[in-house]
Each structure stands twice: as C-alpha cells, then as structure tokens.
Amino acid sequence: MLDESLLDAPERLTEADRRGLLRGAAEAGARVRTAARHAAEAGVGNLKPDGRPRAVLIAGPGAAATHAADLLGTLAGVGSPVTRLAPTGVAPAAGALRWELPGWAGSVDLLLIATPDGAEPGLSLLAEQAYRRGCTVVAVAPAGSPLNDAVSASRGLFIPMATAPYDHDEPLAGAAPGVLWALLTPLLALLDRTGLLEAPPEAVGKVADRLDRVAERCGPAIVTYSNPAKTLASELADSLPVVWTEGTSAGPAGRRFAAALAELSGTPAVVADLPEALAAHSALLAGRLAAGADPDDFFRDRVEEQAALHARVVLLRDRPIGGLTAAPNARDLALGHDTPISELEPEAGGELETLAELIAITDFAAVYLALASGA
C-alpha cells in the first residue's frame, strides 16, 4: 500500500531514503558535470580515432550497463551496432559473473566496460581477453578499483567514475539515477569523439541543465499536485503500469522506467513501443486487468481481500518519426477499456535533452513509489 502522506513530508522522505535514491536523482545534473570533467581529464577530448569502430561492445553488471547500451545504441542509430555482452554465472555476485567476447571481435571493434563496482574478476579477465584480440578497451569504474589496474595493463583507457560519498553507505542499485549518469556521460563523450553519435561538451552541458530543472520541479519539497513525478507515483499505486513509448528517445526511457519500477519498488510493469503496443497489449487491457473487469461485488470481503490489480497506461512521448503519431488511438484504446492513462512529454530541445528529461522524471517517480510503498 502506498503511504501518500509520505510524499508530502520531505523530512520523512529523507529518513526513508536509506539508499540515497532521492539524492542521486536530485544531483543527476551535478553528476553529469563531474563525469564530463573526469572524461576530459582522462584525455577523451584529445583522442584522434582512425574512424568509427565496426562494432561497440558494452560489458558490465546489472541494469546500469543494460540501460547504457540501450541508450547509446538508440543514439548511435545504424552507424555501428552497439551490443551489450550479457554475463553468465551461478549468481549475480561480483565474483561469480563472467563475460566473453564474441568470436568475431577483433582490432576494429571497441569494448566499453561500465561498472559501479570495479572489483569483478570477470571484467578484468575480459579486458585481458580484449587486449589479446586487439580490441580497444575503455572502462568507467571507481578510481582505485582492480579494474583500473587491469585496463591499464591492457593499454586501455580508464575513466574514473563520478561518485558521491553516500554511494558507499548502502549497496548501489543498478537502476539508481546517479549510477546511470555517472557511467553514461563519459561514454557519450567518447562516442562523440569517434563520430558514432553527437554529444559535444555543450550538448552534455545542456543535459545537466535540463536535469537540474527537472530536479527543481520534482524535488521532495514540491507538493504532489504540482510535482509530475509524485503525481505519477501516486497514480501508479496498486496498479500494473503499462508503459507505451513513442519517439526515438522515449523507447529507452520507457524500458529503463519499467526496470527501475521492478528493481526499486518491486512493481511489475510491461513496456512496448507505439504503434505496435496497441496490438501487443490490446488483450491485456480487455482482460482481467482492465479497470472494468472486477465489478464491485457486494459480498466481497473488503477487509480480508486486497483490491484487484488493474492496468494503468503510461504514455511517454517524444517527437514521433515523420510527424506521425499513434497517441490518439492509444488514448482511445485505453479509455475504451476504462483504463486510466498518464502522459509525459518533454519540453522542446535536443535529442539528449529530451531523453534526459523523460529519464529524470520517471526516475523520480520510481523512487517516490519505492519510498512511499516501503520498498
């Protein structure tokens, strides 16, 4: 059950935030600036690559590496394929995970390693394997970690991760807002130098400014009725979020939102891109999860039985390709099945800025839902 009174009690929210999730979301802009400075100090701006890599491989544990690969692949488009190397192992523990390069990887490929830990033996072994294959290796991880030495020995480039003092108070969640931007920002700067995507320093600065503005709108001191993140968290209480995305940037933001809801608050969610989401989720909205599927039964025990879980559509929109939009049909389908709908659309700006705004608002919403539900 969601404790809605907690949402408008900043002091209580701070006390409940043992994992530093709200601080990570609020300081996302500052984290971007620090990460960009670390990348510059590591010499990323002075790199003179021979050309685009044939393929970009990304390795790292948990949601952070998954989301980084998704975001970078979306921004890069078809220039070079961006692939995440999924780990194997018997447990999601640093010592148990192992990564392997695909058989075709070689000297024309780029390996990116992104981890908020840096103590995974499997990543150090991967860096050594990439060196033997001739792959270029770039890693973002905490300074002084074992991975730092492994990458240096492999003649790769190591970029210290932008960390905060409270990062070490509790185990870091892969979907934590601060972790994403600390790992993603240096990789954006690097791939800008390779010509794979456009993320010059001025664009990264605008991302940080946009994140600051979202933090002002969505911070814990802003009351629910004027706070889009708290409003969304309240709307998603006791519901199954059905996340529909439209526009290039909205896709990875929606997939990250669904993953963050599951990891941070234990809320299951489904996600799909419009217009195909209309066919993929039509039966879901017409079934037992629809708002009208559980009529009020006079004989139902309202004390012992929990209320039925019903779907709620969350529509994340950016600029639709070619100006075509399926949003009207999406609204008709949802409302036709008595399913409520929430909508988020970023302010105008560059692709990186709009992507950052969607991620930031949904990150705040996932954090508020986690804190207010006691997760």
GROMACS .gro file of C-alpha atoms in nm:
model
  375
    1MET     CA    1   0.000   0.000   0.000
    2LEU     CA    2   0.122   0.348  -0.086
    3ASP     CA    3   0.160   0.590   0.203
    4GLU     CA    4   0.054   0.905   0.017
    5SER     CA    5   0.109   1.120   0.326
    6LEU     CA    6   0.481   1.041   0.298
    7LEU     CA    7   0.501   1.204  -0.045
    8ASP     CA    8   0.429   1.547   0.103
    9ALA     CA    9   0.654   1.504   0.407
   10PRO     CA   10   1.008   1.593   0.290
   11GLU     CA   11   1.169   1.509   0.624
   12ARG     CA   12   1.012   1.164   0.632
   13LEU     CA   13   1.112   1.103   0.270
   14THR     CA   14   1.471   1.185   0.357
   15GLU     CA   15   1.464   0.948   0.653
   16ALA     CA   16   1.320   0.669   0.439
   17ASP     CA   17   1.579   0.721   0.165
   18ARG     CA   18   1.841   0.485   0.308
   19ARG     CA   19   1.984   0.404  -0.036
   20GLY     CA   20   2.039   0.767  -0.138
   21LEU     CA   21   1.798   0.732  -0.431
   22LEU     CA   22   1.642   1.077  -0.397
   23ARG     CA   23   1.982   1.236  -0.359
   24GLY     CA   24   2.101   1.055  -0.669
   25ALA     CA   25   1.803   1.182  -0.868
   26ALA     CA   26   1.836   1.537  -0.736
   27GLU     CA   27   2.209   1.551  -0.805
   28ALA     CA   28   2.194   1.398  -1.153
   29GLY     CA   29   2.292   1.727  -1.319
   30ALA     CA   30   2.592   1.768  -1.091
   31ARG     CA   31   2.689   1.405  -1.155
   32VAL     CA   32   2.685   1.469  -1.531
   33ARG     CA   33   2.916   1.770  -1.491
   34THR     CA   34   3.159   1.578  -1.270
   35ALA     CA   35   3.159   1.279  -1.505
   36ALA     CA   36   3.224   1.506  -1.805
   37ARG     CA   37   3.517   1.664  -1.620
   38HIS     CA   38   3.659   1.320  -1.540
   39ALA     CA   39   3.634   1.224  -1.906
   40ALA     CA   40   3.813   1.542  -2.011
   41GLU     CA   41   4.087   1.491  -1.752
   42ALA     CA   42   4.133   1.134  -1.876
   43GLY     CA   43   4.208   1.273  -2.223
   44VAL     CA   44   3.890   1.179  -2.408
   45GLY     CA   45   3.876   1.518  -2.579
   46ASN     CA   46   4.226   1.472  -2.719
   47LEU     CA   47   4.160   1.133  -2.877
   48LYS     CA   48   4.205   1.110  -3.254
   49PRO     CA   49   4.042   0.784  -3.362
   50ASP     CA   50   4.113   0.648  -3.708
   51GLY     CA   51   3.743   0.609  -3.777
   52ARG     CA   52   3.426   0.453  -3.649
   53PRO     CA   53   3.459   0.113  -3.486
   54ARG     CA   54   3.300  -0.177  -3.666
   55ALA     CA   55   3.103  -0.263  -3.351
   56VAL     CA   56   3.075  -0.133  -2.996
   57LEU     CA   57   3.053  -0.394  -2.721
   58ILE     CA   58   2.940  -0.296  -2.370
   59ALA     CA   59   3.001  -0.509  -2.063
   60GLY     CA   60   2.904  -0.452  -1.704
   61PRO     CA   61   2.677  -0.584  -1.431
   62GLY     CA   62   2.311  -0.513  -1.379
   63ALA     CA   63   2.070  -0.253  -1.504
   64ALA     CA   64   2.323   0.029  -1.542
   65ALA     CA   65   2.516  -0.144  -1.821
   66THR     CA   66   2.193  -0.263  -1.984
   67HIS     CA   67   2.046   0.087  -1.991
   68ALA     CA   68   2.373   0.243  -2.109
   69ALA     CA   69   2.387   0.001  -2.401
   70ASP     CA   70   2.021   0.068  -2.486
   71LEU     CA   71   2.065   0.446  -2.475
   72LEU     CA   72   2.389   0.451  -2.670
   73GLY     CA   73   2.252   0.212  -2.931
   74THR     CA   74   1.946   0.432  -2.979
   75LEU     CA   75   2.151   0.750  -3.011
   76ALA     CA   76   2.407   0.590  -3.244
   77GLY     CA   77   2.145   0.454  -3.481
   78VAL     CA   78   2.283   0.237  -3.760
   79GLY     CA   79   2.634   0.387  -3.759
   80SER     CA   80   2.784   0.097  -3.567
   81PRO     CA   81   2.595  -0.177  -3.385
   82VAL     CA   82   2.601  -0.138  -3.006
   83THR     CA   83   2.572  -0.471  -2.826
   84ARG     CA   84   2.567  -0.549  -2.457
   85LEU     CA   85   2.764  -0.855  -2.354
   86ALA     CA   86   2.540  -1.040  -2.112
   87PRO     CA   87   2.723  -1.211  -1.825
   88THR     CA   88   2.699  -1.574  -1.725
   89GLY     CA   89   2.740  -1.727  -1.382
   90VAL     CA   90   2.565  -1.902  -1.097
   91ALA     CA   91   2.474  -1.584  -0.907
   92PRO     CA   92   2.459  -1.206  -0.963
   93ALA     CA   93   2.765  -1.159  -0.741
   94ALA     CA   94   3.081  -0.978  -0.847
   95GLY     CA   95   3.296  -1.288  -0.808
   96ALA     CA   96   3.058  -1.517  -0.996
   97LEU     CA   97   2.996  -1.320  -1.316
   98ARG     CA   98   3.189  -1.389  -1.635
   99TRP     CA   99   3.189  -1.218  -1.974
  100GLU     CA  100   3.309  -1.347  -2.310
  101LEU     CA  101   3.386  -1.163  -2.631
  102PRO     CA  102   3.207  -1.292  -2.942
  103GLY     CA  103   3.426  -1.497  -3.172
  104TRP     CA  104   3.436  -1.229  -3.440
  105ALA     CA  105   3.558  -0.945  -3.212
  106GLY     CA  106   3.895  -0.804  -3.312
  107SER     CA  107   4.109  -0.499  -3.373
  108VAL     CA  108   3.839  -0.293  -3.543
  109ASP     CA  109   3.597  -0.321  -3.251
  110LEU     CA  110   3.559  -0.116  -2.933
  111LEU     CA  111   3.494  -0.267  -2.590
  112LEU     CA  112   3.335  -0.042  -2.327
  113ILE     CA  113   3.327  -0.161  -1.967
  114ALA     CA  114   3.090   0.021  -1.731
  115THR     CA  115   3.054  -0.079  -1.367
  116PRO     CA  116   2.984   0.099  -1.038
  117ASP     CA  117   3.193  -0.166  -0.858
  118GLY     CA  118   3.514  -0.239  -1.048
  119ALA     CA  119   3.604  -0.542  -0.837
  120GLU     CA  120   3.453  -0.804  -1.070
  121PRO     CA  121   3.731  -1.052  -1.168
  122GLY     CA  122   3.532  -1.136  -1.479
  123LEU     CA  123   3.564  -0.782  -1.614
  124SER     CA  124   3.939  -0.777  -1.554
  125LEU     CA  125   3.966  -1.107  -1.743
  126LEU     CA  126   3.753  -0.959  -2.023
  127ALA     CA  127   3.990  -0.662  -2.054
  128GLU     CA  128   4.284  -0.902  -2.084
  129GLN     CA  129   4.099  -1.109  -2.345
  130ALA     CA  130   4.018  -0.795  -2.546
  131TYR     CA  131   4.385  -0.692  -2.536
  132ARG     CA  132   4.491  -1.030  -2.679
  133ARG     CA  133   4.231  -0.991  -2.955
  134GLY     CA  134   4.345  -0.638  -3.037
  135CYS     CA  135   4.022  -0.466  -2.928
  136THR     CA  136   4.039  -0.114  -2.796
  137VAL     CA  137   3.928  -0.109  -2.430
  138VAL     CA  138   3.773   0.184  -2.242
  139ALA     CA  139   3.640   0.144  -1.887
  140VAL     CA  140   3.440   0.361  -1.649
  141ALA     CA  141   3.458   0.244  -1.287
  142PRO     CA  142   3.550   0.376  -0.941
  143ALA     CA  143   3.909   0.500  -0.917
  144GLY     CA  144   4.148   0.262  -0.746
  145SER     CA  145   3.941  -0.047  -0.824
  146PRO     CA  146   4.108  -0.369  -0.951
  147LEU     CA  147   3.963  -0.297  -1.294
  148ASN     CA  148   4.172   0.021  -1.309
  149ASP     CA  149   4.493  -0.184  -1.297
  150ALA     CA  150   4.363  -0.444  -1.541
  151VAL     CA  151   4.269  -0.185  -1.803
  152SER     CA  152   4.599  -0.001  -1.763
  153ALA     CA  153   4.785  -0.330  -1.811
  154SER     CA  154   4.581  -0.389  -2.126
  155ARG     CA  155   4.685  -0.048  -2.261
  156GLY     CA  156   4.327   0.071  -2.246
  157LEU     CA  157   4.174   0.398  -2.129
  158PHE     CA  158   4.038   0.413  -1.776
  159ILE     CA  159   3.796   0.693  -1.676
  160PRO     CA  160   3.724   0.732  -1.303
  161MET     CA  161   3.352   0.711  -1.226
  162ALA     CA  162   3.191   1.019  -1.072
  163THR     CA  163   3.094   0.900  -0.726
  164ALA     CA  164   2.932   1.060  -0.423
  165PRO     CA  165   3.017   0.994  -0.055
  166TYR     CA  166   2.681   0.827   0.009
  167ASP     CA  167   2.732   0.578  -0.275
  168HIS     CA  168   2.910   0.351  -0.029
  169ASP     CA  169   2.657   0.375   0.253
  170GLU     CA  170   2.432   0.105   0.102
  171PRO     CA  171   2.473  -0.140  -0.188
  172LEU     CA  172   2.418   0.053  -0.511
  173ALA     CA  173   2.106  -0.034  -0.709
  174GLY     CA  174   2.175  -0.080  -1.078
  175ALA     CA  175   1.875   0.139  -1.161
  176ALA     CA  176   1.981   0.418  -0.921
  177PRO     CA  177   1.971   0.756  -1.100
  178GLY     CA  178   2.321   0.863  -1.000
  179VAL     CA  179   2.475   0.539  -1.126
  180LEU     CA  180   2.332   0.575  -1.476
  181TRP     CA  181   2.460   0.927  -1.540
  182ALA     CA  182   2.799   0.861  -1.380
  183LEU     CA  183   2.859   0.572  -1.622
  184LEU     CA  184   2.681   0.705  -1.929
  185THR     CA  185   2.829   1.056  -1.951
  186PRO     CA  186   3.194   0.957  -2.019
  187LEU     CA  187   3.077   0.705  -2.277
  188LEU     CA  188   2.878   0.977  -2.455
  189ALA     CA  189   3.189   1.194  -2.471
  190LEU     CA  190   3.394   0.903  -2.605
  191LEU     CA  191   3.149   0.802  -2.877
  192ASP     CA  192   3.117   1.167  -2.978
  193ARG     CA  193   3.492   1.164  -3.050
  194THR     CA  194   3.454   0.851  -3.264
  195GLY     CA  195   3.178   1.017  -3.466
  196LEU     CA  196   2.929   0.748  -3.369
  197LEU     CA  197   2.688   0.999  -3.215
  198GLU     CA  198   2.666   1.371  -3.141
  199ALA     CA  199   2.733   1.461  -2.778
  200PRO     CA  200   2.969   1.760  -2.778
  201PRO     CA  201   3.050   1.931  -2.446
  202GLU     CA  202   2.786   2.199  -2.498
  203ALA     CA  203   2.517   1.933  -2.552
  204VAL     CA  204   2.625   1.748  -2.237
  205GLY     CA  205   2.609   2.080  -2.051
  206LYS     CA  206   2.250   2.129  -2.167
  207VAL     CA  207   2.168   1.779  -2.040
  208ALA     CA  208   2.300   1.875  -1.696
  209ASP     CA  209   2.095   2.197  -1.702
  210ARG     CA  210   1.780   2.006  -1.802
  211LEU     CA  211   1.836   1.756  -1.520
  212ASP     CA  212   1.870   2.046  -1.276
  213ARG     CA  213   1.538   2.191  -1.392
  214VAL     CA  214   1.364   1.855  -1.352
  215ALA     CA  215   1.507   1.828  -1.000
  216GLU     CA  216   1.357   2.167  -0.918
  217ARG     CA  217   1.015   2.055  -1.046
  218CYS     CA  218   1.023   1.706  -0.895
  219GLY     CA  219   1.214   1.752  -0.570
  220PRO     CA  220   1.079   1.629  -0.235
  221ALA     CA  221   0.984   1.981  -0.122
  222ILE     CA  222   0.743   2.025  -0.417
  223VAL     CA  223   0.389   1.915  -0.325
  224THR     CA  224   0.224   1.631  -0.513
  225TYR     CA  225  -0.036   1.831  -0.706
  226SER     CA  226   0.236   2.037  -0.881
  227ASN     CA  227   0.504   1.766  -0.890
  228PRO     CA  228   0.480   1.544  -1.203
  229ALA     CA  229   0.692   1.265  -1.051
  230LYS     CA  230   0.496   1.245  -0.724
  231THR     CA  231   0.171   1.262  -0.921
  232LEU     CA  232   0.279   0.971  -1.141
  233ALA     CA  233   0.391   0.768  -0.841
  234SER     CA  234   0.054   0.824  -0.674
  235GLU     CA  235  -0.131   0.726  -0.991
  236LEU     CA  236   0.067   0.402  -1.020
  237ALA     CA  237  -0.012   0.285  -0.667
  238ASP     CA  238  -0.170  -0.062  -0.667
  239SER     CA  239  -0.171  -0.079  -1.046
  240LEU     CA  240   0.012  -0.260  -1.324
  241PRO     CA  241   0.197   0.007  -1.526
  242VAL     CA  242   0.158  -0.047  -1.899
  243VAL     CA  243   0.428   0.177  -2.046
  244TRP     CA  244   0.380   0.285  -2.406
  245THR     CA  245   0.650   0.489  -2.579
  246GLU     CA  246   0.651   0.697  -2.894
  247GLY     CA  247   0.952   0.866  -3.048
  248THR     CA  248   1.318   0.768  -3.070
  249SER     CA  249   1.420   0.890  -2.725
  250ALA     CA  250   1.112   0.762  -2.546
  251GLY     CA  251   1.188   0.395  -2.614
  252PRO     CA  252   1.495   0.355  -2.391
  253ALA     CA  253   1.340   0.586  -2.130
  254GLY     CA  254   1.034   0.360  -2.110
  255ARG     CA  255   1.241   0.044  -2.083
  256ARG     CA  256   1.450   0.200  -1.808
  257PHE     CA  257   1.134   0.310  -1.623
  258ALA     CA  258   0.994  -0.044  -1.627
  259ALA     CA  259   1.323  -0.184  -1.498
  260ALA     CA  260   1.352   0.083  -1.227
  261LEU     CA  261   0.998   0.014  -1.107
  262ALA     CA  262   1.079  -0.355  -1.069
  263GLU     CA  263   1.418  -0.311  -0.903
  264LEU     CA  264   1.346  -0.016  -0.675
  265SER     CA  265   0.982  -0.066  -0.570
  266GLY     CA  266   0.902  -0.425  -0.668
  267THR     CA  267   0.635  -0.304  -0.909
  268PRO     CA  268   0.593  -0.520  -1.223
  269ALA     CA  269   0.548  -0.332  -1.549
  270VAL     CA  270   0.521  -0.407  -1.919
  271VAL     CA  271   0.656  -0.183  -2.193
  272ALA     CA  272   0.616  -0.159  -2.570
  273ASP     CA  273   0.660   0.097  -2.847
  274LEU     CA  274   0.372   0.257  -3.033
  275PRO     CA  275   0.205   0.180  -3.264
  276GLU     CA  276   0.273  -0.193  -3.216
  277ALA     CA  277   0.188  -0.165  -2.846
  278LEU     CA  278  -0.177  -0.124  -2.945
  279ALA     CA  279  -0.188  -0.477  -3.082
  280ALA     CA  280   0.053  -0.627  -2.830
  281HIS     CA  281  -0.141  -0.506  -2.525
  282SER     CA  282  -0.498  -0.495  -2.655
  283ALA     CA  283  -0.587  -0.831  -2.499
  284LEU     CA  284  -0.419  -0.726  -2.173
  285LEU     CA  285  -0.643  -0.420  -2.143
  286ALA     CA  286  -0.952  -0.622  -2.233
  287GLY     CA  287  -0.880  -0.900  -1.983
  288ARG     CA  288  -0.900  -0.931  -1.607
  289LEU     CA  289  -0.652  -0.645  -1.556
  290ALA     CA  290  -0.886  -0.389  -1.713
  291ALA     CA  291  -1.044  -0.142  -1.473
  292GLY     CA  292  -1.393  -0.270  -1.558
  293ALA     CA  293  -1.302  -0.637  -1.518
  294ASP     CA  294  -1.370  -0.653  -1.144
  295PRO     CA  295  -1.715  -0.508  -1.077
  296ASP     CA  296  -1.786  -0.418  -0.716
  297ASP     CA  297  -1.913  -0.737  -0.558
  298PHE     CA  298  -2.149  -0.669  -0.267
  299PHE     CA  299  -2.042  -0.992  -0.097
  300ARG     CA  300  -1.665  -0.938  -0.133
  301ASP     CA  301  -1.480  -0.922   0.199
  302ARG     CA  302  -1.328  -0.576   0.183
  303VAL     CA  303  -1.123  -0.632   0.499
  304GLU     CA  304  -0.954  -0.960   0.415
  305GLU     CA  305  -0.928  -0.933   0.037
  306GLN     CA  306  -0.692  -0.695  -0.139
  307ALA     CA  307  -0.823  -0.483  -0.421
  308ALA     CA  308  -0.769  -0.631  -0.766
  309LEU     CA  309  -0.465  -0.512  -0.960
  310HIS     CA  310  -0.567  -0.305  -1.262
  311ALA     CA  311  -0.368  -0.173  -1.554
  312ARG     CA  312  -0.276   0.193  -1.596
  313VAL     CA  313  -0.125   0.315  -1.921
  314VAL     CA  314   0.177   0.546  -1.901
  315LEU     CA  315   0.238   0.719  -2.235
  316LEU     CA  316   0.590   0.856  -2.279
  317ARG     CA  317   0.616   1.067  -2.591
  318ASP     CA  318   0.894   1.239  -2.777
  319ARG     CA  319   0.897   1.363  -3.134
  320PRO     CA  320   0.734   1.090  -3.349
  321ILE     CA  321   0.926   0.993  -3.660
  322GLY     CA  322   0.789   1.177  -3.964
  323GLY     CA  323   0.537   1.365  -3.752
  324LEU     CA  324   0.302   1.064  -3.745
  325THR     CA  325   0.154   0.979  -3.406
  326ALA     CA  326  -0.049   0.690  -3.267
  327ALA     CA  327  -0.126   0.878  -2.946
  328PRO     CA  328  -0.495   0.943  -3.028
  329ASN     CA  329  -0.551   0.574  -3.097
  330ALA     CA  330  -0.362   0.486  -2.779
  331ARG     CA  331  -0.591   0.710  -2.574
  332ASP     CA  332  -0.899   0.565  -2.742
  333LEU     CA  333  -0.788   0.207  -2.673
  334ALA     CA  334  -0.710   0.276  -2.307
  335LEU     CA  335  -1.021   0.478  -2.230
  336GLY     CA  336  -1.236   0.237  -2.432
  337HIS     CA  337  -1.140  -0.031  -2.179
  338ASP     CA  338  -1.192   0.202  -1.881
  339THR     CA  339  -0.815   0.209  -1.829
  340PRO     CA  340  -0.673   0.536  -1.691
  341ILE     CA  341  -0.381   0.693  -1.873
  342SER     CA  342  -0.092   0.914  -1.763
  343GLU     CA  343   0.111   1.111  -2.016
  344LEU     CA  344   0.460   1.261  -2.010
  345GLU     CA  345   0.610   1.469  -2.289
  346PRO     CA  346   0.938   1.662  -2.258
  347GLU     CA  347   0.992   2.025  -2.340
  348ALA     CA  348   1.143   2.103  -2.678
  349GLY     CA  349   1.518   2.062  -2.711
  350GLY     CA  350   1.792   1.842  -2.849
  351GLU     CA  351   1.763   1.466  -2.851
  352LEU     CA  352   1.990   1.425  -2.550
  353GLU     CA  353   1.796   1.686  -2.352
  354THR     CA  354   1.454   1.535  -2.416
  355LEU     CA  355   1.585   1.189  -2.338
  356ALA     CA  356   1.733   1.317  -2.012
  357GLU     CA  357   1.406   1.482  -1.909
  358LEU     CA  358   1.200   1.167  -1.963
  359ILE     CA  359   1.452   0.958  -1.773
  360ALA     CA  360   1.475   1.208  -1.489
  361ILE     CA  361   1.100   1.242  -1.428
  362THR     CA  362   1.041   0.867  -1.442
  363ASP     CA  363   1.345   0.808  -1.218
  364PHE     CA  364   1.196   1.041  -0.957
  365ALA     CA  365   0.859   0.867  -0.992
  366ALA     CA  366   1.013   0.522  -0.941
  367VAL     CA  367   1.200   0.648  -0.633
  368TYR     CA  368   0.888   0.809  -0.480
  369LEU     CA  369   0.688   0.491  -0.540
  370ALA     CA  370   0.963   0.285  -0.375
  371LEU     CA  371   0.988   0.512  -0.070
  372ALA     CA  372   0.615   0.558  -0.019
  373SER     CA  373   0.547   0.184  -0.052
  374GLY     CA  374   0.819   0.093   0.198
  375ALA     CA  375   1.034  -0.095  -0.056
   0.00000   0.00000   0.00000
